[in-house]
Amino acid sequence: MKKIIFKNDDIKSLVEGKKCARLSFGLSDIVLEGVLTKHFSPADTKKGFEMLKRYISSSSFDVIVLDGFGHSLASSSYKDDIIIWLNDHQCNDDFPLLIITGGGQAELPNLIADYT
């Protein structure tokens, strides 16, 4: 199973029955009931990414939704650091499923390695 996927629809079926968190980086119409949600402005991409790293290192979640992160990442000055970190860590056994949504993500699948 892929550890990082890019998706804008049918997220509910991927999080149902799993321990899930959502980091939101802008306006979204995604509604996930009973999911821990933290909100960040697109300008706070680095702060949100630090929260993501804490969530991953705690192994507390099966799924983490990075809502609107595609657009925030594409315009972030920390883009290279974030992509390197994701590529270095997603092959770890305890790495959760990450679902990245948002515009600006067209080039991201080519930058983030596809570990299965």
Coordinates of N, CA, C and O in Angstrom, one line a residue, residues 2-7 49 52 56 66 69-74 78-91 95-101 104-116:
K2 N 0.5 2.2 -0.8 CA 1.3 3.5 -0.8 C 1.1 4.2 0.5 O 0.1 4.1 1.1
K3 N 2.1 4.9 0.9 CA 2.1 5.6 2.2 C 1.7 7.0 2.0 O 1.2 7.7 3.0
I4 N 1.9 7.6 0.8 CA 1.5 9.0 0.6 C 0.7 9.0 -0.7 O 1.1 8.5 -1.7
I5 N -0.6 9.5 -0.6 CA -1.4 9.5 -1.8 C -1.9 11.0 -1.9 O -2.0 11.7 -1.0
F6 N -2.3 11.3 -3.1 CA -2.8 12.6 -3.5 C -4.2 12.4 -3.9 O -4.5 11.7 -4.9
K7 N -5.2 13.1 -3.2 CA -6.6 12.8 -3.5 C -7.4 14.0 -3.0 O -7.1 14.6 -2.1
F49 N 4.0 21.6 9.3 CA 4.9 20.4 9.0 C 5.6 19.9 10.3 O 5.7 18.7 10.5
L52 N 3.1 17.8 11.9 CA 3.0 16.6 11.2 C 4.1 15.6 11.7 O 3.9 14.5 12.0
I56 N 3.7 12.0 13.4 CA 4.3 10.8 12.9 C 5.2 10.1 13.9 O 5.2 8.9 14.1
L66 N -3.5 15.8 5.1 CA -2.9 17.2 5.0 C -3.8 17.9 4.0 O -3.6 17.9 2.8
F69 N -2.7 21.0 1.7 CA -1.2 21.0 1.8 C -0.6 21.1 0.4 O 0.5 21.7 0.3
G70 N -1.2 20.6 -0.6 CA -0.6 20.6 -1.9 C -0.2 22.0 -2.3 O 0.9 22.4 -2.8
H71 N -1.2 22.9 -2.2 CA -1.0 24.3 -2.5 C 0.0 25.0 -1.6 O 0.9 25.7 -2.1
S72 N -0.1 24.8 -0.3 CA 0.8 25.4 0.6 C 2.3 24.9 0.4 O 3.2 25.7 0.4
L73 N 2.4 23.6 0.1 CA 3.8 23.1 -0.1 C 4.3 23.6 -1.4 O 5.5 24.0 -1.5
A74 N 3.5 23.7 -2.5 CA 4.0 24.2 -3.8 C 4.6 25.6 -3.7 O 5.5 25.9 -4.4
Y78 N 10.1 26.2 2.2 CA 10.6 25.0 2.8 C 10.3 23.8 2.0 O 10.5 22.6 2.5
K79 N 9.8 23.9 0.8 CA 9.4 22.8 0.0 C 10.4 21.7 -0.1 O 10.1 20.5 0.1
D80 N 11.7 22.0 -0.4 CA 12.7 21.0 -0.6 C 13.0 20.3 0.7 O 13.1 19.1 0.7
D81 N 13.0 21.0 1.8 CA 13.2 20.3 3.1 C 12.1 19.4 3.4 O 12.3 18.3 3.9
I82 N 10.9 19.8 3.2 CA 9.7 18.9 3.5 C 9.7 17.7 2.6 O 9.5 16.6 3.1
I83 N 10.0 17.9 1.3 CA 10.0 16.7 0.4 C 11.1 15.7 0.7 O 10.9 14.5 0.8
I84 N 12.3 16.2 1.1 CA 13.4 15.4 1.5 C 13.0 14.6 2.7 O 13.2 13.4 2.8
W85 N 12.4 15.3 3.7 CA 12.0 14.6 5.0 C 11.0 13.5 4.7 O 11.1 12.4 5.2
L86 N 10.0 13.8 3.9 CA 9.0 12.8 3.5 C 9.6 11.6 2.8 O 9.3 10.4 3.1
N87 N 10.5 11.9 1.9 CA 11.1 10.8 1.2 C 12.0 9.9 2.1 O 12.1 8.7 1.9
D88 N 12.7 10.6 3.0 CA 13.5 9.8 4.0 C 12.8 9.0 5.0 O 13.3 8.0 5.5
H89 N 11.6 9.4 5.3 CA 10.8 8.7 6.4 C 9.7 7.8 6.0 O 9.2 7.0 6.8
Q90 N 9.1 8.0 4.8 CA 7.9 7.3 4.5 C 8.1 5.8 4.4 O 7.1 5.0 4.4
C91 N 9.3 5.3 4.3 CA 9.5 3.8 4.2 C 9.6 3.2 5.6 O 9.7 2.0 5.7
F95 N 5.2 4.6 9.7 CA 4.7 5.8 9.0 C 3.3 5.6 8.6 O 2.9 4.6 8.0
P96 N 2.4 6.6 9.0 CA 1.0 6.5 8.7 C 0.7 6.7 7.2 O 1.6 7.3 6.4
L97 N -0.5 6.4 6.8 CA -1.0 6.8 5.5 C -1.2 8.3 5.5 O -1.8 8.9 6.4
L98 N -0.5 9.1 4.5 CA -0.7 10.5 4.4 C -1.6 10.7 3.2 O -1.3 10.2 2.1
I99 N -2.6 11.5 3.3 CA -3.5 11.9 2.2 C -3.3 13.4 2.0 O -3.6 14.2 2.9
I100 N -2.7 13.8 0.9 CA -2.4 15.2 0.6 C -3.5 15.7 -0.4 O -3.6 15.1 -1.5
T101 N -4.2 16.8 0.0 CA -5.2 17.4 -0.9 C -4.7 18.8 -1.2 O -3.8 19.3 -0.6
G104 N -2.2 22.8 -6.7 CA -0.8 23.0 -6.7 C 0.0 21.7 -6.5 O 1.2 21.7 -6.4
Q105 N -0.7 20.6 -6.5 CA 0.0 19.3 -6.2 C 0.4 18.5 -7.5 O 0.9 17.4 -7.4
A106 N 0.2 19.1 -8.7 CA 0.5 18.4 -9.9 C 1.9 17.8 -10.0 O 2.1 16.7 -10.4
E107 N 2.9 18.6 -9.5 CA 4.3 18.1 -9.6 C 4.7 17.3 -8.4 O 5.7 16.6 -8.4
L108 N 3.9 17.3 -7.3 CA 4.4 16.7 -6.1 C 4.5 15.2 -6.2 O 5.5 14.6 -5.7
P109 N 3.6 14.5 -6.8 CA 3.9 13.0 -6.9 C 5.2 12.7 -7.6 O 5.8 11.6 -7.4
N110 N 5.7 13.5 -8.5 CA 6.9 13.3 -9.1 C 8.1 13.6 -8.2 O 9.2 13.1 -8.4
L111 N 7.9 14.4 -7.2 CA 9.0 14.8 -6.3 C 9.1 13.9 -5.1 O 10.1 13.7 -4.5
I112 N 7.9 13.3 -4.7 CA 7.9 12.4 -3.5 C 7.9 11.0 -4.1 O 7.1 10.6 -4.8
A113 N 8.9 10.2 -3.6 CA 9.1 8.8 -4.1 C 7.9 8.0 -3.8 O 7.2 8.2 -2.8
D114 N 7.7 7.0 -4.6 CA 6.5 6.1 -4.5 C 6.9 4.8 -3.8 O 7.2 3.9 -4.5
Y115 N 6.9 4.8 -2.5 CA 7.2 3.6 -1.8 C 5.9 2.8 -1.6 O 4.9 3.3 -1.3
T116 N 6.0 1.5 -1.8 CA 4.8 0.7 -1.6 C 5.1 -0.4 -0.6 O 6.2 -0.7 -0.2

